[in-house]
PDB file of C-alpha atoms in Angstrom:
ATOM      1  CA  UNK L  45       0.124  -0.011  -0.289  1.00 78.00           C
ATOM      2  CA  UNK L  46       2.894   2.068   0.478  1.00 82.00           C
ATOM      3  CA  UNK L  47       4.241   1.985  -2.527  1.00 91.00           C
ATOM      4  CA  UNK L  48       0.395   2.857  -4.140  1.00 92.00           C
ATOM      5  CA  UNK L  49       0.240   6.485  -1.965  1.00 90.00           C
ATOM      6  CA  UNK L  50       3.400   7.274  -2.635  1.00 92.00           C
ATOM      7  CA  UNK L  51       2.506   7.197  -6.496  1.00 96.00           C
ATOM      8  CA  UNK L  52      -0.777   8.719  -5.546  1.00 94.00           C
ATOM      9  CA  UNK L  53       0.999  11.748  -3.950  1.00 93.00           C
ATOM     10  CA  UNK L  54       3.768  11.748  -7.243  1.00 95.00           C
ATOM     11  CA  UNK L  55       0.803  12.739  -9.662  1.00 97.00           C
ATOM     12  CA  UNK L  56      -1.215  14.992  -7.417  1.00 94.00           C
ATOM     13  CA  UNK L  57       2.219  16.759  -7.648  1.00 94.00           C
ATOM     14  CA  UNK L  58       2.740  16.784 -10.881  1.00 96.00           C
ATOM     15  CA  UNK L  59      -0.895  17.251 -11.288  1.00 97.00           C
ATOM     16  CA  UNK L  60      -0.317  20.548  -9.540  1.00 94.00           C
ATOM     17  CA  UNK L  61       2.574  21.322 -11.522  1.00 95.00           C
ATOM     18  CA  UNK L  62       0.349  20.896 -14.740  1.00 97.00           C
ATOM     19  CA  UNK L  63      -2.267  23.030 -12.999  1.00 95.00           C
ATOM     20  CA  UNK L  64       0.243  25.946 -12.901  1.00 94.00           C
ATOM     21  CA  UNK L  65       1.227  25.576 -16.327  1.00 96.00           C
ATOM     22  CA  UNK L  66      -2.383  25.213 -17.410  1.00 95.00           C
ATOM     23  CA  UNK L  67      -3.783  28.247 -15.713  1.00 93.00           C
ATOM     24  CA  UNK L  68      -0.221  30.388 -16.745  1.00 93.00           C
ATOM     25  CA  UNK L  69      -1.525  28.960 -20.486  1.00 92.00           C
ATOM     26  CA  UNK L  70      -4.860  30.554 -20.313  1.00 91.00           C
ATOM     27  CA  UNK L  71      -4.219  33.152 -18.069  1.00 89.00           C
ATOM     28  CA  UNK L  72      -1.362  34.830 -20.393  1.00 81.00           C
ATOM     29  CA  UNK L  73      -1.189  37.975 -21.758  1.00 72.00           C
ATOM     30  CA  UNK L  74      -3.042  39.499 -18.154  1.00 76.00           C
ATOM     31  CA  UNK L  75      -6.212  38.232 -19.202  1.00 83.00           C
ATOM     32  CA  UNK L  76      -7.304  37.745 -14.748  1.00 80.00           C
ATOM     33  CA  UNK L  77     -10.645  38.201 -16.045  1.00 80.00           C
ATOM     34  CA  UNK L  78     -10.810  33.746 -17.201  1.00 86.00           C
ATOM     35  CA  UNK L  79      -9.531  33.013 -14.021  1.00 87.00           C
ATOM     36  CA  UNK L  80     -12.861  31.618 -11.722  1.00 84.00           C
ATOM     37  CA  UNK L  81     -11.330  30.865  -8.363  1.00 86.00           C
ATOM     38  CA  UNK L  82     -11.159  34.414  -6.695  1.00 90.00           C
ATOM     39  CA  UNK L  83      -8.395  34.190  -3.950  1.00 90.00           C
ATOM     40  CA  UNK L  84      -6.391  32.876  -6.884  1.00 88.00           C
ATOM     41  CA  UNK L  85      -7.299  36.224  -8.830  1.00 88.00           C
ATOM     42  CA  UNK L  86      -7.040  38.120  -6.136  1.00 91.00           C
ATOM     43  CA  UNK L  87      -3.148  36.417  -5.184  1.00 91.00           C
ATOM     44  CA  UNK L  88      -2.219  36.624  -9.318  1.00 89.00           C
ATOM     45  CA  UNK L  89      -3.359  40.781  -9.107  1.00 88.00           C
ATOM     46  CA  UNK L  90      -0.903  41.278  -6.519  1.00 92.00           C
ATOM     47  CA  UNK L  91       1.807  38.955  -7.339  1.00 92.00           C
ATOM     48  CA  UNK L  92       1.379  39.128 -11.225  1.00 89.00           C
ATOM     49  CA  UNK L  93       0.327  35.426 -13.125  1.00 89.00           C
ATOM     50  CA  UNK L  94       3.456  33.935 -12.834  1.00 91.00           C
ATOM     51  CA  UNK L  95       4.599  34.739  -9.205  1.00 94.00           C
ATOM     52  CA  UNK L  96       0.931  33.933  -7.950  1.00 92.00           C
ATOM     53  CA  UNK L  97       0.908  30.688  -9.274  1.00 92.00           C
ATOM     54  CA  UNK L  98       4.354  29.994  -8.232  1.00 94.00           C
ATOM     55  CA  UNK L  99       3.431  31.175  -4.571  1.00 94.00           C
ATOM     56  CA  UNK L 100      -0.236  29.574  -4.525  1.00 91.00           C
ATOM     57  CA  UNK L 101       1.256  26.290  -5.798  1.00 92.00           C
ATOM     58  CA  UNK L 102       4.404  25.756  -3.787  1.00 93.00           C
ATOM     59  CA  UNK L 103       1.905  26.408  -0.966  1.00 92.00           C
ATOM     60  CA  UNK L 104      -0.709  23.859  -2.046  1.00 90.00           C
ATOM     61  CA  UNK L 105       1.999  21.097  -2.537  1.00 92.00           C
ATOM     62  CA  UNK L 106       3.763  21.837   0.877  1.00 92.00           C
ATOM     63  CA  UNK L 107       0.622  21.574   2.484  1.00 91.00           C
ATOM     64  CA  UNK L 108      -0.465  18.200   0.261  1.00 90.00           C
ATOM     65  CA  UNK L 109       2.678  16.964   1.613  1.00 90.00           C
ATOM     66  CA  UNK L 110       2.500  17.952   5.094  1.00 90.00           C
ATOM     67  CA  UNK L 111      -0.182  16.056   5.461  1.00 86.00           C
ATOM     68  CA  UNK L 112       0.735  13.376   3.488  1.00 85.00           C
ATOM     69  CA  UNK L 113       3.826  12.455   5.957  1.00 86.00           C
ATOM     70  CA  UNK L 114       1.910  13.241   8.736  1.00 85.00           C
ATOM     71  CA  UNK L 115      -0.915  10.517   8.146  1.00 82.00           C
ATOM     72  CA  UNK L 116       1.778   8.416   6.711  1.00 81.00           C
ATOM     73  CA  UNK L 117       4.036   8.667   9.801  1.00 82.00           C
ATOM     74  CA  UNK L 118       1.444   6.566  11.787  1.00 71.00           C
ATOM     75  CA  UNK L 119       0.775   3.742  10.198  1.00 72.00           C
ATOM     76  CA  UNK L 120      -2.174   3.306  11.493  1.00 82.00           C
ATOM     77  CA  UNK L 121      -4.533   0.963   9.202  1.00 85.00           C
ATOM     78  CA  UNK L 122      -7.445   3.594   8.953  1.00 87.00           C
ATOM     79  CA  UNK L 123      -4.777   7.165   8.657  1.00 82.00           C
ATOM     80  CA  UNK L 124      -3.227   5.008   5.282  1.00 86.00           C
ATOM     81  CA  UNK L 125      -7.147   4.325   4.591  1.00 88.00           C
ATOM     82  CA  UNK L 126      -8.093   8.029   4.626  1.00 87.00           C
ATOM     83  CA  UNK L 127      -5.249   9.395   3.143  1.00 87.00           C
ATOM     84  CA  UNK L 128      -5.398   6.662  -0.275  1.00 90.00           C
ATOM     85  CA  UNK L 129      -8.994   7.722  -0.354  1.00 93.00           C
ATOM     86  CA  UNK L 130      -7.977  11.927   0.004  1.00 90.00           C
ATOM     87  CA  UNK L 131      -5.039  11.097  -2.565  1.00 93.00           C
ATOM     88  CA  UNK L 132      -7.439   9.291  -5.184  1.00 96.00           C
ATOM     89  CA  UNK L 133     -10.055  11.955  -4.788  1.00 95.00           C
ATOM     90  CA  UNK L 134      -7.657  15.333  -4.701  1.00 94.00           C
ATOM     91  CA  UNK L 135      -5.926  12.982  -8.255  1.00 97.00           C
ATOM     92  CA  UNK L 136      -9.269  13.201  -9.591  1.00 98.00           C
ATOM     93  CA  UNK L 137      -9.943  16.906  -8.878  1.00 96.00           C
ATOM     94  CA  UNK L 138      -7.296  18.024 -10.421  1.00 96.00           C
ATOM     95  CA  UNK L 139      -6.917  16.150 -13.561  1.00 98.00           C
ATOM     96  CA  UNK L 140     -10.586  17.442 -13.886  1.00 97.00           C
ATOM     97  CA  UNK L 141      -9.285  21.033 -13.372  1.00 95.00           C
ATOM     98  CA  UNK L 142      -6.238  20.230 -15.700  1.00 97.00           C
ATOM     99  CA  UNK L 143      -8.344  18.626 -18.667  1.00 98.00           C
ATOM    100  CA  UNK L 144     -10.440  22.012 -18.429  1.00 96.00           C
ATOM    101  CA  UNK L 145      -7.612  24.236 -18.573  1.00 95.00           C
ATOM    102  CA  UNK L 146      -6.409  22.745 -21.513  1.00 97.00           C
ATOM    103  CA  UNK L 147      -9.513  22.265 -23.337  1.00 97.00           C
ATOM    104  CA  UNK L 148      -9.882  26.249 -22.692  1.00 94.00           C
ATOM    105  CA  UNK L 149      -6.561  26.959 -23.198  1.00 94.00           C
ATOM    106  CA  UNK L 150      -7.330  25.201 -26.672  1.00 94.00           C
ATOM    107  CA  UNK L 151     -10.877  26.784 -27.738  1.00 92.00           C
ATOM    108  CA  UNK L 152      -8.543  30.739 -27.136  1.00 90.00           C
ATOM    109  CA  UNK L 153      -5.762  29.862 -29.028  1.00 88.00           C
ATOM    110  CA  UNK L 154      -8.720  28.449 -31.256  1.00 91.00           C
ATOM    111  CA  UNK L 155     -11.171  31.710 -31.472  1.00 87.00           C
ATOM    112  CA  UNK L 156      -7.815  34.174 -31.543  1.00 83.00           C
ATOM    113  CA  UNK L 157      -6.407  32.007 -34.801  1.00 84.00           C
ATOM    114  CA  UNK L 158      -9.709  32.882 -36.642  1.00 82.00           C
ATOM    115  CA  UNK L 159      -9.943  36.364 -35.528  1.00 74.00           C
ATOM    116  CA  UNK L 160      -6.225  36.870 -36.859  1.00 64.00           C
ATOM    117  CA  UNK L 161      -7.438  35.243 -40.444  1.00 58.00           C
TER     118      UNK L 161
END
């Protein structure tokens, strides 16, 4: 089960990095109105898109990592099952976010290329 937990944690970290990349693709150049999360939009308006993404992703990945190792450390079977469920849910949520972001980016690119013709 430990290997599965580490694999899910690693994929969640990777999905968070892809979330940052896909968010940057959708929001550049200076299109903060496209961001649906008001907290993220506020952070991006204060720090800029790139630094806002870096800071928010580092904080989120740090939080995920702390929870992961705190629950893993005890090796309590119930805690491990809870951790497995949380990681699986987090992976599904972030996979949906990343797919949506890249689909939005593709629609934006398509629209912009049609406007330029």
